[in-house]
Coordinates of C-alpha atoms and ligand atoms in Angstrom, one line a residue:
Chain A
M1 CA 94.0 -148.7 32.4
P2 CA 94.0 -148.9 36.2
K3 CA 97.3 -150.3 37.6
I4 CA 97.1 -152.9 40.4
T5 CA 100.2 -153.9 42.4
Y6 CA 100.5 -157.4 43.8
V7 CA 103.0 -157.9 46.5
S8 CA 104.0 -161.5 47.3
V9 CA 105.0 -162.9 50.6
D10 CA 108.7 -162.4 49.8
E11 CA 107.9 -158.7 49.1
T12 CA 108.4 -158.9 45.3
A13 CA 105.9 -156.6 43.7
R14 CA 104.3 -156.8 40.2
T15 CA 102.3 -154.0 38.8
I16 CA 99.7 -154.9 36.2
E17 CA 97.3 -152.9 34.1
V18 CA 93.9 -154.5 34.6
P19 CA 90.9 -153.7 32.4
V20 CA 88.0 -151.9 34.1
G21 CA 85.1 -154.3 34.7
T22 CA 87.2 -157.4 35.5
S23 CA 88.4 -158.3 38.9
V24 CA 91.6 -158.0 40.9
M25 CA 91.7 -161.8 40.9
R26 CA 91.5 -162.1 37.2
G27 CA 94.2 -159.5 36.8
A28 CA 96.5 -161.8 38.7
V29 CA 95.5 -165.1 37.2
F30 CA 95.7 -163.9 33.5
N31 CA 99.1 -162.3 34.1
D32 CA 100.5 -165.4 35.8
V33 CA 101.0 -163.8 39.2
D34 CA 101.7 -166.6 41.7
G35 CA 99.8 -166.7 44.9
I36 CA 96.2 -166.5 43.8
V37 CA 94.6 -169.9 43.2
A38 CA 91.0 -168.9 42.4
Q39 CA 89.7 -172.4 42.5
C40 CA 86.0 -171.5 42.0
G41 CA 86.8 -169.0 39.2
G42 CA 85.5 -166.0 40.9
N43 CA 82.3 -167.2 42.4
A44 CA 82.9 -166.4 46.1
Q45 CA 82.9 -170.1 46.9
C46 CA 86.4 -171.1 47.6
A47 CA 88.3 -168.3 49.4
T48 CA 91.5 -169.2 47.5
C49 CA 91.8 -165.7 46.0
H50 CA 92.3 -164.1 49.4
V51 CA 94.4 -160.8 49.6
Y52 CA 95.3 -158.3 52.2
V53 CA 94.6 -154.8 50.9
D54 CA 97.4 -152.4 51.7
E55 CA 96.5 -150.0 54.5
A56 CA 97.1 -147.1 52.1
S57 CA 94.5 -148.4 49.7
A58 CA 91.9 -149.7 52.1
D59 CA 89.5 -146.8 52.2
R60 CA 89.0 -146.9 48.4
L61 CA 87.0 -150.1 48.5
D62 CA 83.4 -150.6 49.3
A63 CA 82.7 -152.9 52.2
A64 CA 82.4 -156.7 51.6
R65 CA 79.0 -158.1 50.8
P66 CA 77.7 -160.8 53.2
D67 CA 78.8 -163.7 50.9
E68 CA 82.3 -162.4 50.8
D69 CA 82.3 -161.6 54.5
H70 CA 81.3 -165.2 55.4
M71 CA 83.8 -166.7 53.0
L72 CA 86.6 -164.6 54.6
D73 CA 86.1 -166.5 57.8
F74 CA 87.3 -169.6 56.0
T75 CA 90.6 -168.5 54.4
A76 CA 93.7 -170.6 54.7
S77 CA 95.9 -167.7 56.0
P78 CA 94.5 -165.8 58.9
R79 CA 91.8 -163.2 58.3
R80 CA 92.8 -159.6 59.1
D81 CA 90.9 -156.4 59.0
T82 CA 92.2 -155.8 55.5
S83 CA 91.3 -159.2 54.1
R84 CA 89.3 -159.4 50.9
L85 CA 88.4 -161.8 48.2
S86 CA 90.1 -160.5 45.1
C87 CA 87.5 -162.0 42.9
Q88 CA 84.9 -159.7 44.5
L89 CA 87.0 -156.5 43.9
T90 CA 85.8 -155.2 40.5
V91 CA 88.4 -153.0 38.9
T92 CA 87.3 -149.4 38.3
E93 CA 89.3 -146.3 37.3
D94 CA 89.1 -145.3 41.0
L95 CA 91.2 -148.3 41.9
D96 CA 94.2 -147.2 39.9
G97 CA 97.2 -147.7 42.2
L98 CA 95.6 -150.3 44.4
I99 CA 98.1 -152.4 46.3
V100 CA 97.3 -155.9 47.5
H101 CA 99.5 -158.3 49.5
L102 CA 99.2 -162.0 48.8
P103 CA 98.8 -164.3 51.8
E104 CA 101.2 -167.1 52.6
R105 CA 98.7 -169.8 51.8
Q106 CA 95.5 -170.1 49.8
N107 CA 94.5 -173.7 50.5
Chain B
M1 CA 110.7 -197.7 39.0
A2 CA 111.0 -199.1 42.6
P3 CA 107.9 -198.8 44.7
G4 CA 107.8 -195.5 46.4
T5 CA 110.1 -193.8 43.9
P6 CA 108.5 -190.7 42.3
P7 CA 107.8 -191.3 38.7
A8 CA 110.1 -189.6 36.3
S9 CA 107.5 -188.9 33.7
V10 CA 103.8 -188.3 34.3
V11 CA 101.4 -188.1 31.3
I12 CA 97.9 -186.7 31.9
V13 CA 95.1 -187.4 29.5
G14 CA 92.6 -184.5 29.4
A15 CA 93.4 -180.9 30.3
G16 CA 90.2 -179.8 32.0
Q17 CA 89.8 -178.9 35.6
G18 CA 91.2 -182.2 36.9
G19 CA 94.0 -182.6 34.4
F20 CA 95.2 -179.0 34.8
Q21 CA 95.1 -179.3 38.6
T22 CA 97.1 -182.5 38.5
A23 CA 99.9 -180.9 36.6
A24 CA 99.8 -177.7 38.6
S25 CA 99.8 -179.6 42.0
L26 CA 102.6 -181.9 40.8
R27 CA 104.9 -178.9 40.3
E28 CA 103.7 -177.2 43.5
Y29 CA 104.5 -180.3 45.5
G30 CA 108.0 -180.5 44.0
H31 CA 107.8 -183.0 41.1
T32 CA 110.8 -182.4 38.9
G33 CA 110.2 -185.0 36.2
R34 CA 108.4 -184.5 32.9
I35 CA 104.8 -183.5 32.9
T36 CA 102.8 -184.0 29.7
L37 CA 99.3 -182.6 29.7
I38 CA 97.3 -183.8 26.6
S39 CA 94.3 -181.8 25.6
A40 CA 91.8 -182.8 23.0
E41 CA 90.5 -179.2 23.0
D42 CA 92.7 -176.7 21.1
A43 CA 92.5 -174.2 23.8
L44 CA 94.4 -173.5 27.0
P45 CA 92.8 -175.3 30.0
Y46 CA 89.8 -173.3 31.1
E47 CA 87.0 -173.5 33.6
R48 CA 83.5 -174.6 32.8
P49 CA 81.1 -173.3 35.4
P50 CA 80.8 -169.8 33.8
L51 CA 79.7 -171.5 30.5
S52 CA 76.2 -171.9 31.7
K53 CA 76.1 -168.7 33.7
A54 CA 78.1 -165.4 33.3
F55 CA 79.8 -166.4 30.0
L56 CA 76.4 -166.3 28.3
K57 CA 75.6 -162.7 29.3
D58 CA 78.8 -161.0 30.5
D59 CA 80.8 -159.3 27.7
T60 CA 84.1 -159.4 29.7
Y61 CA 84.2 -163.1 28.6
L62 CA 84.1 -162.3 24.9
E63 CA 87.7 -161.5 23.9
G64 CA 88.6 -165.0 22.8
G65 CA 87.3 -166.5 25.9
A66 CA 90.5 -165.6 27.7
P67 CA 88.9 -164.9 31.0
L68 CA 87.9 -168.5 31.2
W69 CA 91.6 -169.6 31.3
L70 CA 92.7 -171.3 34.4
R71 CA 96.2 -169.9 33.6
P72 CA 97.8 -168.0 30.7
A73 CA 100.2 -169.7 28.3
T74 CA 103.3 -168.3 30.1
Y75 CA 102.4 -170.4 33.1
Y76 CA 102.9 -173.7 31.3
V77 CA 106.3 -172.5 30.0
R78 CA 107.4 -171.2 33.4
Q79 CA 106.3 -174.5 35.1
D80 CA 107.8 -176.6 32.4
I81 CA 104.5 -178.4 31.7
D82 CA 104.3 -179.8 28.2
L83 CA 100.9 -178.9 26.9
V84 CA 100.2 -181.1 23.9
A85 CA 97.2 -180.6 21.6
G86 CA 95.7 -183.9 20.5
T87 CA 93.3 -186.8 21.3
V88 CA 94.6 -189.9 22.9
T89 CA 93.3 -192.9 20.9
A90 CA 95.1 -195.8 22.4
L91 CA 96.7 -196.8 25.7
D92 CA 99.2 -199.6 25.7
R93 CA 99.7 -200.6 29.4
A94 CA 102.4 -203.2 28.7
A95 CA 104.6 -200.7 26.8
R96 CA 103.4 -197.8 29.0
T97 CA 102.6 -195.4 26.2
V98 CA 99.7 -193.5 25.0
R99 CA 99.2 -192.9 21.3
L100 CA 97.5 -189.8 19.8
A101 CA 95.3 -189.6 16.8
D102 CA 98.2 -188.0 14.8
G103 CA 100.3 -191.1 15.5
S104 CA 102.6 -189.5 18.0
A105 CA 103.3 -191.4 21.2
Y106 CA 104.2 -190.6 24.8
A107 CA 105.8 -192.9 27.3
Y108 CA 104.8 -192.6 31.0
D109 CA 105.9 -193.9 34.3
H110 CA 102.6 -192.8 35.7
L111 CA 99.4 -192.0 33.7
V112 CA 96.6 -189.9 35.0
L113 CA 93.2 -190.2 33.2
A114 CA 91.3 -187.0 33.5
T115 CA 89.1 -187.4 30.5
G116 CA 85.9 -185.9 32.0
A117 CA 82.5 -186.6 30.5
R118 CA 80.4 -185.7 27.5
P119 CA 76.8 -184.7 27.3
R120 CA 74.2 -187.3 26.6
T121 CA 72.3 -186.6 23.5
L122 CA 68.5 -186.9 23.1
G123 CA 68.6 -189.6 20.5
V124 CA 65.4 -188.6 18.9
P125 CA 64.8 -187.6 15.2
G126 CA 65.9 -184.0 14.5
S127 CA 68.5 -183.8 17.4
G128 CA 71.1 -182.7 14.8
L129 CA 69.2 -179.6 13.6
R130 CA 70.9 -176.2 13.8
G131 CA 69.8 -174.5 17.0
V132 CA 69.8 -177.7 19.0
H133 CA 72.7 -177.4 21.5
T134 CA 74.4 -179.4 24.2
L135 CA 76.7 -177.6 26.6
R136 CA 80.1 -178.9 27.8
T137 CA 82.9 -177.0 26.1
A138 CA 83.7 -173.3 25.5
R139 CA 83.0 -173.9 21.8
D140 CA 79.5 -175.2 22.7
A141 CA 79.0 -172.2 24.9
A142 CA 80.0 -169.8 22.2
A143 CA 77.6 -171.4 19.8
L144 CA 74.8 -171.3 22.4
R145 CA 75.5 -167.6 23.1
Q146 CA 75.2 -166.8 19.5
S147 CA 71.9 -168.6 19.1
L148 CA 70.6 -167.0 22.2
G149 CA 71.3 -163.6 20.8
A150 CA 68.7 -164.2 18.1
A151 CA 66.3 -166.5 19.9
R152 CA 62.8 -165.7 20.9
R153 CA 61.6 -169.1 22.1
A154 CA 63.9 -171.5 23.9
V155 CA 63.1 -175.1 24.9
V156 CA 65.3 -176.6 27.6
V157 CA 65.2 -180.4 27.8
G158 CA 66.3 -181.6 31.3
A159 CA 65.8 -179.7 34.5
G160 CA 69.2 -180.5 36.0
F161 CA 71.7 -177.8 36.9
I162 CA 72.9 -177.0 33.4
G163 CA 69.3 -176.9 32.1
L164 CA 68.1 -174.6 34.8
E165 CA 71.1 -172.4 34.8
F166 CA 70.7 -171.8 31.1
A167 CA 66.9 -171.4 31.5
S168 CA 67.5 -168.5 33.9
V169 CA 69.9 -166.8 31.6
A170 CA 67.6 -167.3 28.6
R171 CA 64.6 -165.9 30.6
E172 CA 66.7 -162.9 31.7
S173 CA 67.6 -162.2 28.1
G174 CA 63.9 -162.0 27.2
C175 CA 63.2 -165.4 25.7
E176 CA 60.0 -167.3 26.2
V177 CA 61.4 -170.4 28.0
T178 CA 59.9 -173.9 28.4
V179 CA 61.7 -176.5 30.4
V180 CA 60.8 -180.1 29.7
E181 CA 61.7 -182.7 32.4
A182 CA 61.1 -186.5 32.2
C183 CA 61.0 -186.9 36.0
D184 CA 58.2 -185.5 38.1
R185 CA 60.3 -182.7 39.5
P186 CA 63.4 -180.7 38.6
L187 CA 66.9 -181.5 40.1
A188 CA 65.7 -185.1 40.6
R189 CA 69.2 -186.5 40.9
A190 CA 70.8 -183.6 42.4
A191 CA 68.8 -182.1 45.3
S192 CA 66.1 -182.9 47.8
A193 CA 62.4 -182.5 46.9
R194 CA 62.1 -179.5 49.1
T195 CA 65.0 -177.6 47.5
A196 CA 63.8 -178.7 44.0
A197 CA 60.3 -177.3 44.8
Y198 CA 61.9 -173.9 45.7
F199 CA 63.7 -173.8 42.3
A200 CA 60.6 -174.9 40.5
R201 CA 58.8 -171.9 42.0
L202 CA 61.7 -169.6 41.3
H203 CA 61.6 -170.4 37.6
R204 CA 57.8 -170.4 37.3
D205 CA 57.6 -167.0 39.1
A206 CA 60.0 -165.7 36.5
G207 CA 57.6 -166.8 33.8
T208 CA 59.2 -170.0 32.7
R209 CA 57.0 -172.9 31.8
L210 CA 58.1 -176.0 33.6
L211 CA 56.7 -179.2 32.2
C212 CA 57.6 -182.2 34.4
G213 CA 56.8 -185.8 33.6
H214 CA 57.2 -185.2 29.9
G215 CA 59.5 -186.7 27.3
V216 CA 60.6 -185.5 23.9
A217 CA 59.6 -187.5 20.9
A218 CA 61.2 -185.5 18.1
V219 CA 62.6 -182.2 17.1
H220 CA 61.3 -180.7 13.9
G221 CA 63.0 -178.4 11.4
N222 CA 61.9 -175.2 9.7
G223 CA 62.9 -176.5 6.3
R224 CA 66.1 -174.5 6.2
G225 CA 68.1 -176.7 8.5
G226 CA 67.1 -174.9 11.7
V227 CA 64.9 -176.0 14.5
S228 CA 61.3 -174.9 14.7
E229 CA 59.5 -177.2 17.2
V230 CA 60.0 -179.7 19.9
E231 CA 57.4 -182.5 19.9
L232 CA 56.6 -184.1 23.2
T233 CA 55.8 -187.8 23.6
D234 CA 52.1 -186.9 24.1
G235 CA 52.2 -185.1 20.7
R236 CA 52.2 -181.6 22.1
P237 CA 54.2 -179.2 19.9
L238 CA 56.5 -176.6 21.6
P239 CA 57.6 -174.0 19.1
A240 CA 61.3 -173.2 19.5
D241 CA 64.1 -171.5 17.7
L242 CA 66.7 -172.7 20.3
V243 CA 66.8 -176.0 22.1
L244 CA 69.3 -176.8 24.9
T245 CA 69.5 -180.4 26.0
G246 CA 70.9 -180.9 29.5
V247 CA 70.1 -184.5 30.1
G248 CA 73.2 -185.7 31.9
V249 CA 76.6 -186.9 30.8
T250 CA 78.4 -190.0 29.9
P251 CA 81.9 -190.4 31.5
N252 CA 84.7 -190.8 28.9
T253 CA 85.8 -194.3 29.9
E254 CA 86.4 -195.8 26.4
L255 CA 90.1 -195.5 26.5
A256 CA 90.3 -197.1 29.9
A257 CA 87.9 -199.9 29.0
A258 CA 89.7 -200.7 25.7
A259 CA 92.9 -201.1 27.8
G260 CA 91.2 -203.5 30.0
L261 CA 90.8 -201.3 33.1
V262 CA 87.8 -201.9 35.3
V263 CA 84.9 -199.5 34.5
D264 CA 82.0 -199.4 36.9
G265 CA 79.8 -196.3 36.2
G266 CA 83.1 -194.5 35.6
I267 CA 86.8 -195.5 35.6
A268 CA 86.9 -197.6 38.8
V269 CA 89.5 -196.4 41.3
D270 CA 90.2 -197.2 44.9
S271 CA 90.3 -194.7 47.8
R272 CA 93.8 -193.5 46.6
L273 CA 92.4 -192.9 43.2
L274 CA 94.4 -195.7 41.6
T275 CA 92.8 -197.9 38.9
D276 CA 93.5 -201.6 39.0
D277 CA 96.8 -200.8 37.3
P278 CA 99.1 -199.3 39.9
R279 CA 100.6 -197.0 37.2
I280 CA 97.3 -195.4 36.3
S281 CA 95.2 -193.1 38.3
A282 CA 91.9 -191.4 37.3
V283 CA 90.5 -188.1 38.6
G284 CA 87.4 -185.9 38.2
D285 CA 84.2 -186.5 36.3
C286 CA 85.5 -189.8 34.7
A287 CA 86.4 -191.5 38.0
A288 CA 84.1 -193.6 40.1
F289 CA 85.6 -193.6 43.6
P290 CA 84.5 -195.1 46.9
Q291 CA 82.4 -192.6 48.9
V292 CA 83.8 -192.4 52.5
R293 CA 80.5 -192.5 54.3
S294 CA 78.7 -195.3 52.4
G295 CA 81.6 -197.0 50.7
N296 CA 79.5 -196.9 47.5
R297 CA 81.3 -196.1 44.3
L298 CA 80.3 -192.7 43.1
R299 CA 81.1 -190.4 40.3
L300 CA 80.7 -186.7 41.0
E301 CA 80.7 -183.8 38.6
S302 CA 82.1 -180.7 40.4
V303 CA 85.1 -178.5 40.5
Q304 CA 85.8 -179.4 44.1
N305 CA 85.8 -183.1 43.2
A306 CA 88.1 -182.7 40.2
V307 CA 90.5 -180.4 42.2
G308 CA 90.4 -182.6 45.3
H309 CA 91.2 -185.7 43.3
A310 CA 94.0 -184.1 41.4
R311 CA 95.7 -182.8 44.5
L312 CA 95.6 -186.2 46.1
V313 CA 97.1 -187.9 43.1
A314 CA 99.8 -185.2 42.9
E315 CA 100.6 -185.7 46.6
R316 CA 100.9 -189.4 46.2
L317 CA 103.1 -189.1 43.1
T318 CA 105.5 -186.7 44.7
G319 CA 106.1 -189.2 47.4
A320 CA 104.2 -187.8 50.4
P321 CA 105.0 -190.2 53.1
S322 CA 101.4 -190.8 54.1
S323 CA 99.3 -192.7 51.7
R324 CA 96.3 -190.5 52.3
T325 CA 93.0 -191.9 51.1
Y326 CA 90.5 -189.6 49.5
D327 CA 88.0 -188.3 52.0
E328 CA 87.3 -184.7 51.0
L329 CA 83.9 -183.4 51.6
P330 CA 82.1 -182.9 48.3
W331 CA 80.6 -179.4 47.7
F332 CA 78.9 -177.7 44.8
W333 CA 77.2 -174.5 43.9
S334 CA 74.8 -173.4 41.2
D335 CA 73.6 -169.8 40.3
Q336 CA 70.1 -169.3 38.9
F337 CA 68.7 -165.8 38.5
S338 CA 70.1 -164.0 41.5
T339 CA 69.9 -167.1 43.8
T340 CA 72.8 -169.3 44.8
L341 CA 72.3 -172.9 45.8
R342 CA 75.2 -174.4 47.7
I343 CA 75.4 -178.1 48.6
A344 CA 77.8 -179.6 51.1
G345 CA 78.0 -183.4 51.3
V346 CA 76.3 -186.1 49.3
D347 CA 72.8 -187.2 49.9
E348 CA 72.7 -190.8 48.8
R349 CA 69.5 -191.4 50.8
H350 CA 67.9 -189.5 53.7
D351 CA 65.1 -190.3 56.1
A352 CA 64.8 -187.0 57.9
E353 CA 65.2 -183.4 57.1
V354 CA 65.3 -180.2 59.1
V355 CA 64.9 -176.8 57.6
L356 CA 66.7 -173.8 59.0
G357 CA 66.0 -170.1 58.2
E358 CA 63.1 -167.8 58.5
G359 CA 62.6 -166.1 55.1
P360 CA 61.1 -167.9 52.1
D361 CA 64.2 -167.0 50.0
A362 CA 66.9 -167.9 52.4
F363 CA 67.0 -171.4 54.0
S364 CA 69.0 -174.5 54.5
V365 CA 67.8 -178.0 54.3
L366 CA 69.7 -180.4 56.5
L367 CA 69.4 -184.0 55.3
F368 CA 69.9 -186.9 57.8
D369 CA 70.6 -190.5 57.1
G370 CA 69.5 -192.0 60.4
D371 CA 71.1 -190.0 63.2
E372 CA 73.9 -188.7 60.9
L373 CA 74.0 -185.5 59.0
S374 CA 74.7 -186.4 55.4
A375 CA 74.2 -183.2 53.3
V376 CA 73.2 -179.6 53.7
E377 CA 71.6 -177.6 50.8
S378 CA 71.7 -173.9 51.4
V379 CA 69.7 -171.3 49.4
N380 CA 71.2 -167.8 49.8
R381 CA 72.7 -168.8 53.2
T382 CA 76.4 -168.8 52.7
G383 CA 77.1 -168.9 56.5
D384 CA 75.2 -172.1 56.9
H385 CA 77.0 -173.7 53.9
L386 CA 80.4 -172.9 55.3
A387 CA 79.6 -174.1 58.8
A388 CA 78.1 -177.2 57.2
R389 CA 81.3 -177.9 55.2
R390 CA 83.2 -177.8 58.5
L391 CA 80.7 -179.8 60.5
L392 CA 80.6 -182.5 57.8
S393 CA 84.3 -182.7 57.1
E394 CA 85.2 -182.8 60.8
R395 CA 82.3 -185.3 61.3
V396 CA 80.9 -183.3 64.2
P397 CA 77.9 -185.4 65.4
L398 CA 74.5 -183.9 64.8
G399 CA 71.2 -185.6 64.7
P400 CA 67.8 -184.4 63.5
G401 CA 66.5 -184.0 67.1
E402 CA 69.3 -181.6 68.1
A403 CA 69.0 -179.7 64.8
S404 CA 65.2 -179.1 65.3
A405 CA 65.7 -177.5 68.8
P406 CA 64.6 -173.9 68.9
G407 CA 67.4 -171.5 68.3
F408 CA 69.7 -174.1 66.7
T409 CA 72.2 -172.8 64.2
L410 CA 75.0 -174.7 62.5
K411 CA 77.6 -172.1 63.5
K412 CA 76.8 -172.3 67.1
H413 CA 76.8 -176.0 67.0
L414 CA 80.2 -176.0 65.4
A415 CA 81.6 -173.6 67.9
A416 CA 80.1 -175.5 70.8
R417 CA 81.4 -178.8 69.7
R418 CA 84.8 -177.4 69.0
R419 CA 85.0 -176.2 72.6
G420 CA 83.7 -179.6 73.7
A421 CA 80.9 -177.9 75.5
A422 CA 77.2 -178.7 75.4
V423 CA 75.3 -177.1 72.5
P424 CA 73.8 -173.8 73.6
F425 CA 70.2 -173.3 72.7
D426 CA 69.4 -169.6 73.1
Ligands
FAD1 C1 78.3 -175.8 31.7 C2 78.9 -176.4 32.9 C3 78.6 -175.7 34.2 C4 79.2 -176.3 35.3 N1 78.9 -175.6 36.5 C5 79.5 -176.1 37.7 C6 79.3 -175.4 38.9 O1 78.7 -174.3 39.0 N2 80.0 -175.8 40.0 C7 80.8 -177.0 40.0 O2 81.3 -177.4 41.0 N3 80.9 -177.7 38.8 C8 80.3 -177.2 37.7 N4 80.5 -177.9 36.5 C9 81.2 -179.2 36.5 C10 82.7 -179.0 36.4 O3 83.0 -178.1 35.4 C11 83.3 -180.4 36.1 O4 83.0 -181.3 37.1 C12 84.8 -180.4 35.9 O5 85.1 -179.6 34.8 C13 85.4 -181.8 35.7 O6 86.7 -181.7 35.4 P1 87.4 -182.9 34.6 O7 88.8 -182.5 34.5 O8 87.0 -184.2 35.3 O9 86.7 -182.9 33.2 P2 86.6 -181.8 32.1 O10 86.8 -180.5 32.7 O11 85.5 -182.1 31.3 O12 88.0 -182.1 31.2 C14 88.2 -183.3 30.5 C15 89.0 -183.0 29.3 O13 89.5 -184.1 28.8 C16 89.5 -184.1 27.4 N5 89.6 -185.5 26.9 C17 88.7 -186.5 27.0 N6 89.2 -187.6 26.3 C18 90.4 -187.3 25.9 C19 91.4 -188.0 25.1 N7 91.2 -189.3 24.8 N8 92.5 -187.4 24.8 C20 92.7 -186.1 25.1 N9 91.9 -185.3 25.8 C21 90.7 -185.9 26.2 C22 88.2 -183.4 27.1 O14 88.1 -182.9 25.8 C23 88.2 -182.3 28.2 O15 88.8 -181.2 27.7 C24 79.9 -177.4 35.3 C25 80.2 -178.1 34.1 C26 79.6 -177.6 32.9 C27 79.9 -178.3 31.6
FES2 S1 88.0 -167.2 43.3 FE1 86.9 -168.5 44.6 S2 86.3 -167.1 46.1 FE2 87.3 -165.8 44.8

């Protein structure tokens, strides 16, 4: 199972095996990782599942779709080049080792 | 408890979206006292929106429904939130206790009613037959999903969001689908006529039969306890092996009413979400609260509303110095086929509308009450929706005249008003 690493603002890291087909957001929520609120349950409506993808992992991801891109303009912590909505990142074998940093605030 | 002192013990009745969020926000904002979250459903708190959408067709939801959970079991332990299974059957305001069906009782310093709502039923003969469903809980959705797997002909009663969302899933899974609606158009309560007309076409183009202005007289069985036919009030028979009724909900106000709290289309609360008893708040689908723009008491059914209410109550109970009143902008979404409708604001009445967007499948309807923008319905236009949320919540002035000027966009209007400059028309 692909492993995803979630790094919190205080630099604590948790690495979690997340099943293929679910999302980076669900991987965090179901494993009780703090820092992802996911108010809309993964529907690209709320921007409370915002993450910064680690520079080292960035080129593994497809570009954001327009919905996600619009939503990223409305995150509680500043948008950066590496900003993504974790609910829109579907886990595949290729994402094994992905590192995401959690923002300071989600709402 | 002296006024202004944070309550030592908070009991929350109902562990849906609103109840869960109240507990979670209380801890987030620093509440150190007891939190008891009482759930009539023997499941961890979960989210409902996927139940009429992805849950019905997406296999990642199958393993025990776990992906619906708002948080895993460890969360409640870690946050010291007492999750109690049971139904509250009595509320004693003088003794400040709630009593559960099993006889156990919990004392509170503050009580939060987050009891949600339940589906209205058809109330016609045959409504209890196997294959006739309502949809509110994960259990309902699991039963519906199972029926759908074997169904060939589905009849949906009620063309509101739940009915239409289910209709789109049923159609995609190869069913023949007929939607029966008593009003003369779909989404009569929920969206403008223009937006409704778009959705009517979307469903008809997909091969769904949409019968507006029709009532249901009875549901008939196949002699083996299952459903075989829906009979309309004009006598027309609609063969069916699955029926979903989505004809609105009744708020769960009985507990409040029996305890003598004011009920007015929902548990009546003020703009701080307090009932007429200062030790009892109500949040989410069960609460009728004053709408900021009109002052009218409204009850809304949305995730945003339940979460927004919950946060405000948690803020108040953890002693936030400001006694903020509830003025969050309501917003809502619905997925049907591959189309997403997003609504910002509440349209209680409008006398003008302006449509933005060029393509037939991507547009926004701006609804105006006099010279004031009251709501924006966006079909496949996320950018408009997000700009509308900002415009409406920051109360940026916008009238229909301005909005109909050539080249007008919500984003540019927002940006221009924020700079205090004139609105640029390209
Ligand atoms: C199928 C479906 C699809 C939806 N889709 C969307 C959508 O796309 N977008 C959106 O914004 N909203 C959507 N909603 C609405 C949204 O889910 C609700 O507005 C939200 O769940 C309301 O939260 P709540 O806490 O007020 O009520 P609920 O989530 O209904 O929770 C209330 C809980 O209280 C329990 N309860 C009631 N009485 C008692 C008692 N006496 N003792 C103990 N427990 C009790 C109930 O059993 C229930 O578990 C949808 C709803 C449904 C049903
Ligand atoms: S969970 Fe709401 S946008 Fe990702």
